């Protein structure tokens, strides 16, 4: 593979060493327009909308990952292996499966369990444990404390399906103390591990799978802004 890649038309040097990845391309555009200074569109293949700009004078790229491990797997692999990206921060939402984790709470995904077969490609003779990069995790925690935030740190579950057809749902993961369900961290962490790079998922709880809590549009925006600024400050700490 070489630049441009099949899914990215950015030129070498147009992508910062830290990339923030929301799932949603429109969120990528929103972040670029509302948080970054001098944002420049550097990729728009399939409308994923990647922008590079500055936060506190440090170059940062925001580019969408799409939904699920196959999608974040493609974009993160190309960013790490072809564009020299060192750090990817997934910024997304997750559904809580613990009674003491509520909508609006922030989760730093220290580990990511999965029901996916993503690891199959690495031909391992056992089960790989996908984990966040410790330097990124501790930088994010330091930034959170400075901003008066208290994120939860623990395991999430990266699922291959959003809907389940009448199964027991996440009961078994809940018993293992897994905090929340999302769909990308495990794939991202495996790519980072394989390529010797850093990754971390910073997630806001958008829904609760047992308590059925909801977020108003305003609360959604506030919690999103907290997560966003935490990720951007972490990017600066890693500069
Ligand atoms: N499942 C998977 N991904 C999610 C969920 C969920 O319940 N909530 C937010 N992202």
mmCIF file of C-alpha atoms in Angstrom, residues 10-144:
data_model
loop_
_atom_site.group_PDB
_atom_site.id
_atom_site.type_symbol
_atom_site.label_atom_id
_atom_site.label_comp_id
_atom_site.label_asym_id
_atom_site.label_seq_id
_atom_site.Cartn_x
_atom_site.Cartn_y
_atom_site.Cartn_z
ATOM 1 C CA UNK A 10 -4.780 13.037 2.169
ATOM 2 C CA UNK A 11 -1.192 13.798 1.208
ATOM 3 C CA UNK A 12 1.731 12.828 3.418
ATOM 4 C CA UNK A 13 2.110 15.450 6.150
ATOM 5 C CA UNK A 14 -1.523 16.534 6.005
ATOM 6 C CA UNK A 15 -2.496 14.273 8.899
ATOM 7 C CA UNK A 16 -1.363 15.097 12.442
ATOM 8 C CA UNK A 17 0.358 12.544 14.655
ATOM 9 C CA UNK A 18 -2.764 12.349 16.848
ATOM 10 C CA UNK A 19 -6.126 11.599 15.253
ATOM 11 C CA UNK A 20 -9.488 11.837 16.999
ATOM 12 C CA UNK A 21 -12.038 9.422 15.572
ATOM 13 C CA UNK A 22 -15.744 9.886 16.136
ATOM 14 C CA UNK A 23 -17.936 7.309 14.423
ATOM 15 C CA UNK A 24 -20.082 9.865 12.653
ATOM 16 C CA UNK A 25 -18.708 11.968 9.749
ATOM 17 C CA UNK A 26 -21.023 14.860 10.608
ATOM 18 C CA UNK A 27 -19.586 14.881 14.104
ATOM 19 C CA UNK A 28 -16.118 15.099 12.579
ATOM 20 C CA UNK A 29 -17.224 18.187 10.656
ATOM 21 C CA UNK A 30 -18.860 19.659 13.773
ATOM 22 C CA UNK A 31 -15.686 19.185 15.826
ATOM 23 C CA UNK A 32 -13.507 20.689 13.122
ATOM 24 C CA UNK A 33 -15.751 23.735 12.764
ATOM 25 C CA UNK A 34 -16.409 24.309 16.466
ATOM 26 C CA UNK A 35 -13.195 23.305 18.211
ATOM 27 C CA UNK A 36 -10.257 23.483 15.810
ATOM 28 C CA UNK A 37 -8.650 26.627 14.461
ATOM 29 C CA UNK A 38 -7.811 26.735 10.742
ATOM 30 C CA UNK A 39 -9.537 23.386 9.994
ATOM 31 C CA UNK A 40 -8.798 22.039 6.522
ATOM 32 C CA UNK A 41 -10.610 19.147 4.838
ATOM 33 C CA UNK A 42 -7.905 16.574 4.040
ATOM 34 C CA UNK A 43 -10.014 13.537 3.116
ATOM 35 C CA UNK A 44 -13.570 12.978 2.011
ATOM 36 C CA UNK A 45 -13.527 9.496 0.417
ATOM 37 C CA UNK A 46 -16.973 7.971 1.112
ATOM 38 C CA UNK A 47 -17.842 11.175 2.977
ATOM 39 C CA UNK A 48 -15.793 10.239 6.062
ATOM 40 C CA UNK A 49 -14.690 13.878 6.444
ATOM 41 C CA UNK A 50 -11.168 14.204 7.839
ATOM 42 C CA UNK A 51 -9.978 17.637 8.953
ATOM 43 C CA UNK A 52 -6.645 18.830 10.267
ATOM 44 C CA UNK A 53 -6.504 21.992 12.365
ATOM 45 C CA UNK A 54 -5.122 23.200 15.683
ATOM 46 C CA UNK A 55 -6.156 22.926 19.327
ATOM 47 C CA UNK A 56 -4.087 25.101 21.677
ATOM 48 C CA UNK A 57 -1.616 25.535 18.783
ATOM 49 C CA UNK A 58 -1.042 21.770 18.417
ATOM 50 C CA UNK A 59 -1.971 20.101 15.096
ATOM 51 C CA UNK A 60 -4.791 17.594 15.484
ATOM 52 C CA UNK A 61 -6.719 15.597 12.880
ATOM 53 C CA UNK A 62 -10.364 14.594 13.294
ATOM 54 C CA UNK A 63 -11.607 11.890 10.965
ATOM 55 C CA UNK A 64 -14.638 9.609 11.197
ATOM 56 C CA UNK A 65 -14.222 5.880 11.736
ATOM 57 C CA UNK A 66 -17.647 4.716 10.596
ATOM 58 C CA UNK A 67 -19.395 2.079 12.691
ATOM 59 C CA UNK A 68 -18.004 -1.275 13.779
ATOM 60 C CA UNK A 69 -14.617 -2.957 13.838
ATOM 61 C CA UNK A 70 -14.312 -3.636 10.085
ATOM 62 C CA UNK A 71 -14.731 0.088 9.437
ATOM 63 C CA UNK A 72 -12.446 1.475 12.170
ATOM 64 C CA UNK A 73 -10.063 -1.360 11.258
ATOM 65 C CA UNK A 74 -9.629 -0.014 7.721
ATOM 66 C CA UNK A 75 -9.167 3.646 8.629
ATOM 67 C CA UNK A 76 -6.922 3.065 11.632
ATOM 68 C CA UNK A 77 -4.686 0.606 9.740
ATOM 69 C CA UNK A 78 -4.124 3.091 6.913
ATOM 70 C CA UNK A 79 -3.532 5.999 9.305
ATOM 71 C CA UNK A 80 -0.997 4.074 11.384
ATOM 72 C CA UNK A 81 0.815 2.241 8.618
ATOM 73 C CA UNK A 82 0.817 4.832 5.790
ATOM 74 C CA UNK A 83 0.339 8.256 7.350
ATOM 75 C CA UNK A 84 2.716 7.982 10.320
ATOM 76 C CA UNK A 85 -0.069 8.483 12.856
ATOM 77 C CA UNK A 86 1.085 7.646 16.394
ATOM 78 C CA UNK A 87 -2.051 8.101 18.503
ATOM 79 C CA UNK A 88 -5.692 7.402 17.748
ATOM 80 C CA UNK A 89 -8.324 8.474 20.252
ATOM 81 C CA UNK A 90 -11.709 6.981 19.539
ATOM 82 C CA UNK A 91 -14.368 9.381 20.809
ATOM 83 C CA UNK A 92 -17.761 7.780 20.838
ATOM 84 C CA UNK A 93 -20.799 6.631 22.684
ATOM 85 C CA UNK A 94 -21.513 3.464 24.623
ATOM 86 C CA UNK A 95 -24.443 1.772 26.321
ATOM 87 C CA UNK A 96 -23.946 1.221 30.072
ATOM 88 C CA UNK A 97 -24.518 -2.247 31.512
ATOM 89 C CA UNK A 98 -23.671 -1.388 35.146
ATOM 90 C CA UNK A 99 -26.119 0.104 37.653
ATOM 91 C CA UNK A 100 -23.592 2.653 38.910
ATOM 92 C CA UNK A 101 -22.629 3.939 35.452
ATOM 93 C CA UNK A 102 -25.108 6.479 34.118
ATOM 94 C CA UNK A 103 -25.831 8.413 30.970
ATOM 95 C CA UNK A 104 -23.434 11.378 30.597
ATOM 96 C CA UNK A 105 -20.650 9.531 32.475
ATOM 97 C CA UNK A 106 -17.321 9.262 30.678
ATOM 98 C CA UNK A 107 -15.524 5.926 30.328
ATOM 99 C CA UNK A 108 -11.841 5.463 29.536
ATOM 100 C CA UNK A 109 -11.755 2.026 27.930
ATOM 101 C CA UNK A 110 -8.727 0.406 29.563
ATOM 102 C CA UNK A 111 -9.616 -2.957 28.023
ATOM 103 C CA UNK A 112 -11.954 -4.040 25.256
ATOM 104 C CA UNK A 113 -13.516 -7.502 25.288
ATOM 105 C CA UNK A 114 -15.160 -8.606 22.083
ATOM 106 C CA UNK A 115 -17.400 -11.204 20.478
ATOM 107 C CA UNK A 116 -15.782 -10.428 17.118
ATOM 108 C CA UNK A 117 -13.475 -12.616 15.081
ATOM 109 C CA UNK A 118 -11.220 -9.620 14.296
ATOM 110 C CA UNK A 119 -8.216 -11.263 16.008
ATOM 111 C CA UNK A 120 -8.432 -14.284 13.720
ATOM 112 C CA UNK A 121 -6.251 -12.503 11.124
ATOM 113 C CA UNK A 122 -3.282 -12.426 13.523
ATOM 114 C CA UNK A 123 -3.183 -16.239 13.764
ATOM 115 C CA UNK A 124 -2.513 -16.244 17.513
ATOM 116 C CA UNK A 125 -2.301 -19.521 19.401
ATOM 117 C CA UNK A 126 -4.640 -18.184 22.124
ATOM 118 C CA UNK A 127 -6.898 -15.271 23.080
ATOM 119 C CA UNK A 128 -5.510 -11.765 22.708
ATOM 120 C CA UNK A 129 -6.450 -9.170 25.374
ATOM 121 C CA UNK A 130 -6.970 -5.815 23.611
ATOM 122 C CA UNK A 131 -5.883 -2.967 25.896
ATOM 123 C CA UNK A 132 -5.529 0.797 25.651
ATOM 124 C CA UNK A 133 -2.085 2.348 25.534
ATOM 125 C CA UNK A 134 -1.069 3.158 29.108
ATOM 126 C CA UNK A 135 0.654 6.464 28.253
ATOM 127 C CA UNK A 136 -2.478 7.717 26.492
ATOM 128 C CA UNK A 137 -4.700 6.429 29.287
ATOM 129 C CA UNK A 138 -2.716 8.133 32.033
ATOM 130 C CA UNK A 139 -2.424 11.358 29.985
ATOM 131 C CA UNK A 140 -6.217 11.338 29.535
ATOM 132 C CA UNK A 141 -6.733 10.751 33.262
ATOM 133 C CA UNK A 142 -4.412 13.651 34.157
ATOM 134 C CA UNK A 143 -6.279 15.943 31.729
ATOM 135 C CA UNK A 144 -9.625 14.805 33.147
#
